[in-house]
Tab-separated table of C-alpha atoms in Angstrom:
chain	number	residue	atom	x	y	z
A	17	MET	CA	119.078	192.285	63.542
A	18	SER	CA	119.317	189.686	59.977
A	19	ASP	CA	121.883	187.788	59.307
A	20	TRP	CA	124.735	188.186	57.359
A	21	PRO	CA	125.611	185.690	53.731
A	22	GLY	CA	126.220	182.699	54.540
A	23	CYS	CA	125.271	182.330	58.489
A	24	ASP	CA	123.072	178.771	58.093
A	25	HIS	CA	125.998	177.829	55.887
A	26	GLU	CA	128.633	177.985	58.198
A	27	LYS	CA	126.591	177.526	61.577
A	28	GLU	CA	125.839	173.418	59.946
A	29	SER	CA	129.954	173.412	59.424
A	30	LEU	CA	130.952	174.466	63.149
A	31	THR	CA	128.237	172.380	64.363
A	32	ARG	CA	130.021	169.130	62.447
A	33	ALA	CA	132.685	170.768	63.661
A	34	TYR	CA	132.065	170.871	66.978
A	35	LEU	CA	130.262	167.293	67.348
A	36	ASP	CA	133.542	165.509	65.284
A	37	ARG	CA	135.576	166.457	68.338
A	38	LEU	CA	133.321	165.502	70.357
A	39	LEU	CA	133.358	162.114	69.124
A	40	GLN	CA	137.000	162.184	68.955
A	41	ASP	CA	137.020	162.724	72.672
A	42	GLN	CA	134.715	159.646	73.332
A	43	THR	CA	132.212	162.247	74.868
A	44	LEU	CA	129.629	162.032	72.285
A	45	PHE	CA	129.142	158.135	70.284
A	46	ARG	CA	126.967	156.795	67.684
A	47	CYS	CA	125.474	153.643	67.409
A	48	VAL	CA	127.669	150.983	66.418
A	49	ASN	CA	124.264	149.733	64.380
A	50	PRO	CA	125.654	150.898	60.373
A	51	ALA	CA	122.221	151.865	59.353
A	52	CYS	CA	121.256	153.757	62.604
A	53	LYS	CA	124.182	156.071	63.661
A	54	GLN	CA	121.976	157.401	66.542
A	55	ILE	CA	124.233	159.902	68.380
A	56	PHE	CA	123.706	159.563	72.642
A	57	GLU	CA	126.384	160.740	75.951
A	58	ARG	CA	128.256	158.233	77.390
A	59	MET	CA	126.801	157.367	81.676
A	60	GLU	CA	129.189	157.269	83.900
A	61	GLU	CA	127.222	154.229	86.220
A	62	SER	CA	129.554	154.482	89.982
A	63	HIS	CA	126.132	152.064	91.776
A	64	LYS	CA	127.171	148.841	92.198
A	65	PRO	CA	125.840	146.553	88.613
A	66	PRO	CA	122.587	144.277	89.595
A	67	GLU	CA	122.901	140.352	89.863
A	68	ARG	CA	123.165	139.366	85.794
A	69	ILE	CA	122.935	135.508	84.393
A	70	ALA	CA	125.286	134.719	81.726
A	71	PRO	CA	124.351	132.587	78.961
A	72	ASP	CA	125.171	129.640	80.152
A	73	GLY	CA	122.153	130.321	83.016
A	74	GLN	CA	125.110	131.251	85.746
A	75	LEU	CA	126.038	134.285	87.541
A	76	LEU	CA	128.178	137.275	85.243
A	77	SER	CA	131.508	137.203	87.809
A	78	GLU	CA	132.289	140.630	88.951
A	79	LYS	CA	134.960	141.410	86.362
A	80	HIS	CA	132.020	140.210	84.078
A	81	ALA	CA	128.865	142.260	85.035
A	82	LEU	CA	131.424	145.327	85.607
A	83	HIS	CA	131.918	145.660	82.231
A	84	LEU	CA	128.189	144.874	81.061
A	85	GLN	CA	127.745	148.139	83.250
A	86	LYS	CA	129.821	150.051	81.816
A	87	CYS	CA	130.671	148.344	78.076
A	88	ARG	CA	126.940	147.514	77.014
A	89	TYR	CA	124.654	149.834	75.202
A	90	ARG	CA	121.362	149.810	74.146
A	91	CYS	CA	120.093	152.412	71.587
A	92	SER	CA	117.471	153.546	72.146
A	93	SER	CA	116.122	154.170	67.756
A	94	CYS	CA	117.665	150.575	66.465
A	95	ARG	CA	117.070	149.765	70.039
A	96	GLU	CA	120.590	147.182	68.959
A	97	ASN	CA	123.412	146.221	72.030
A	98	PHE	CA	125.879	146.256	71.877
A	99	CYS	CA	129.736	147.376	73.461
A	100	LEU	CA	130.953	150.521	74.209
A	101	ASP	CA	134.626	149.457	73.453
A	102	CYS	CA	134.987	146.538	70.507
A	103	LYS	CA	132.204	147.725	68.683
A	104	THR	CA	130.709	144.061	68.443
A	105	MET	CA	126.984	144.292	67.993
A	106	PRO	CA	124.851	142.664	70.013
A	107	TYR	CA	127.655	142.055	73.022
A	108	HIS	CA	129.313	140.283	74.655
A	109	THR	CA	127.267	139.318	77.983
A	110	GLY	CA	129.525	136.395	80.114
A	111	LYS	CA	133.268	138.202	79.069
A	112	THR	CA	135.488	141.247	78.504
A	113	CYS	CA	135.754	142.390	74.957
A	114	GLU	CA	139.312	140.287	74.980
A	115	GLU	CA	137.560	137.085	75.928
A	116	HIS	CA	135.237	137.469	73.188
A	117	LYS	CA	137.954	137.957	70.434
A	118	GLU	CA	139.874	134.690	71.625
A	119	SER	CA	136.583	133.080	71.957
A	120	LEU	CA	135.714	134.314	68.232
A	121	ALA	CA	139.041	131.871	66.835
A	122	LYS	CA	137.221	128.689	68.205
A	123	VAL	CA	134.576	127.145	66.847
A	124	ARG	CA	131.149	126.026	68.858
A	125	CYS	CA	128.471	123.204	67.806
A	126	LYS	CA	124.884	126.031	67.420
A	127	TYR	CA	122.944	124.029	69.785
A	128	CYS	CA	125.604	121.714	72.886
A	129	ASN	CA	128.400	124.569	72.635
A	130	THR	CA	131.506	121.755	72.890
A	131	VAL	CA	134.620	122.891	71.187
A	132	LEU	CA	134.733	121.763	67.361
A	133	PRO	CA	138.282	121.042	65.974
A	134	TRP	CA	138.883	122.931	63.783
A	135	ARG	CA	139.281	126.615	63.443
A	136	GLY	CA	137.503	130.277	61.360
A	137	SER	CA	133.436	131.194	62.786
A	138	SER	CA	130.638	129.984	61.505
A	139	GLN	CA	127.087	130.623	62.925
A	140	GLU	CA	126.180	126.519	61.702
A	141	ALA	CA	128.023	124.508	62.677
A	142	VAL	CA	127.417	121.565	64.443
A	143	CYS	CA	129.082	119.213	65.805
A	144	THR	CA	128.764	114.553	64.804
A	145	SER	CA	126.085	114.078	67.866
A	146	GLU	CA	122.826	112.400	66.451
A	147	ASP	CA	121.073	114.676	68.771
A	148	CYS	CA	122.532	118.350	67.431
A	149	ILE	CA	122.349	117.019	63.682
A	150	ARG	CA	118.467	115.987	63.733
A	151	ARG	CA	118.403	119.678	64.949
A	152	LYS	CA	120.118	120.915	62.769
A	153	ASN	CA	118.281	119.589	59.552
A	154	LYS	CA	114.490	119.821	61.410
A	155	ALA	CA	115.819	124.150	61.571
A	156	CYS	CA	115.304	127.187	59.079
A	157	GLY	CA	118.882	128.530	58.597
A	158	LYS	CA	117.660	131.673	56.483
A	159	ARG	CA	119.870	134.748	56.621
A	160	LEU	CA	117.898	137.913	58.114
A	161	THR	CA	118.313	141.537	57.762
A	162	CYS	CA	120.063	141.692	61.094
A	163	GLY	CA	122.817	139.446	59.984
A	164	HIS	CA	122.193	136.853	62.226
A	165	ASN	CA	120.976	132.659	61.088
A	166	CYS	CA	116.481	132.743	62.250
A	167	ASP	CA	116.629	130.163	64.741
A	168	GLY	CA	112.830	128.805	63.828
A	169	ILE	CA	112.217	125.700	61.501
A	170	ALA	CA	112.541	125.546	58.081
A	171	ARG	CA	110.150	125.746	55.817
A	172	GLU	CA	108.168	127.851	58.207
A	173	LYS	CA	105.739	131.162	56.292
A	174	ARG	CA	107.132	133.523	58.479
A	175	CYS	CA	110.749	133.336	59.683
A	176	LEU	CA	111.481	133.546	64.399
A	177	PRO	CA	112.038	136.700	65.503
A	178	CYS	CA	116.094	137.447	65.959
A	179	LEU	CA	117.259	135.685	69.410
A	180	THR	CA	120.218	137.335	69.466
A	181	CYS	CA	118.822	141.233	68.540
A	182	ASN	CA	116.685	140.672	70.868
A	183	ASP	CA	118.030	139.136	74.131
A	184	LYS	CA	116.188	136.039	74.215
A	185	GLY	CA	118.223	133.024	73.313
A	186	ALA	CA	120.483	133.238	76.367
A	187	GLU	CA	116.894	132.481	78.257
A	188	PHE	CA	115.330	129.027	79.271
A	189	CYS	CA	112.377	127.183	77.075
A	190	ASN	CA	109.831	127.976	79.424
A	191	LEU	CA	108.315	123.836	78.569
A	192	CYS	CA	112.199	121.586	78.972
A	193	TRP	CA	113.431	124.534	81.096
A	194	ILE	CA	117.298	122.539	81.055
A	195	GLU	CA	118.153	124.121	77.687
A	196	ASP	CA	118.186	128.137	76.657
A	197	LEU	CA	116.223	128.675	73.432
A	198	ARG	CA	119.204	128.718	70.895
A	199	ALA	CA	120.040	125.488	71.820
A	200	ALA	CA	117.243	123.853	69.419
A	201	PRO	CA	115.106	124.993	66.796
A	202	CYS	CA	112.034	127.619	68.024
A	203	VAL	CA	108.600	127.984	67.688
A	204	GLN	CA	107.029	131.308	68.137
A	205	LEU	CA	103.251	131.334	69.596
A	206	ARG	CA	100.197	133.171	68.312
A	207	CYS	CA	100.318	134.732	71.630
A	208	GLY	CA	104.279	136.161	71.376
A	209	HIS	CA	105.631	132.964	73.500
A	210	ILE	CA	109.188	131.048	72.046
A	211	PHE	CA	109.523	127.681	73.259
A	212	HIS	CA	111.635	124.384	71.666
A	213	TRP	CA	109.680	122.715	68.664
A	214	HIS	CA	110.377	119.301	69.865
A	215	CYS	CA	109.261	120.720	73.712
A	216	ILE	CA	105.882	121.471	72.329
A	217	SER	CA	106.024	118.639	69.800
A	218	LYS	CA	106.151	116.746	73.037
A	219	ARG	CA	103.535	118.002	74.807
A	220	LEU	CA	101.023	117.580	72.290
A	221	GLU	CA	102.032	113.784	71.526
A	222	LEU	CA	100.986	113.023	75.278
A	223	ARG	CA	98.748	115.020	75.469
A	224	TRP	CA	96.799	115.628	79.094
A	225	THR	CA	95.675	113.068	81.818
A	226	SER	CA	92.286	114.193	83.291
A	227	SER	CA	90.323	117.083	81.540
A	228	LYS	CA	92.651	119.623	84.078
A	229	ILE	CA	95.213	121.318	81.552
A	230	SER	CA	98.832	121.131	83.061
A	231	PHE	CA	102.365	119.335	81.459
A	232	THR	CA	102.776	116.868	84.732
A	233	PHE	CA	102.101	114.251	82.313
A	234	ALA	CA	105.837	114.159	80.760
A	235	LYS	CA	107.563	114.538	83.378
């Protein structure tokens, strides 16, 4: 039996109306990335959240771990991660939505995270310490297509992949094991690993003390 005239149009209208109702009821959600808008279902987690590391290198508190488990989503289409409650992208690990909103009013040094004596927001705010100023002068700082600033070094032919979008910024540099990657300008080797530029430079400057290649000479 053939459909009556205009059936396809009616079906499409009904589908859109039903979808809008599900979105209003928060049964379904859209990706907050304006370039994506993928639709997915919210899944409730009942098990205890696993231990997670905060950007400061410490374990997340139970409150923050539960918030991460409930609200942090990664879109299967565009691979962006975001907070489902406050729609922040990327997700604010280590903070609730209220704490994240409050922290936005504070300007911190890009490299040492010291609170600076002015308000507003700036990705490139740096304190007056010699070390941080030196790092800023070495940094690329170009604005990437995602909206974040490049954490690579200046005058490189190709910018470093975004450490924020790739969830790499909070990882420790595997050479110094003291600071996270976003604490200093970085370089990516051909193998794909990312290190602080000054850590790589130190290794190359001091070189190796024997035929066996190791980094003990740099301690």
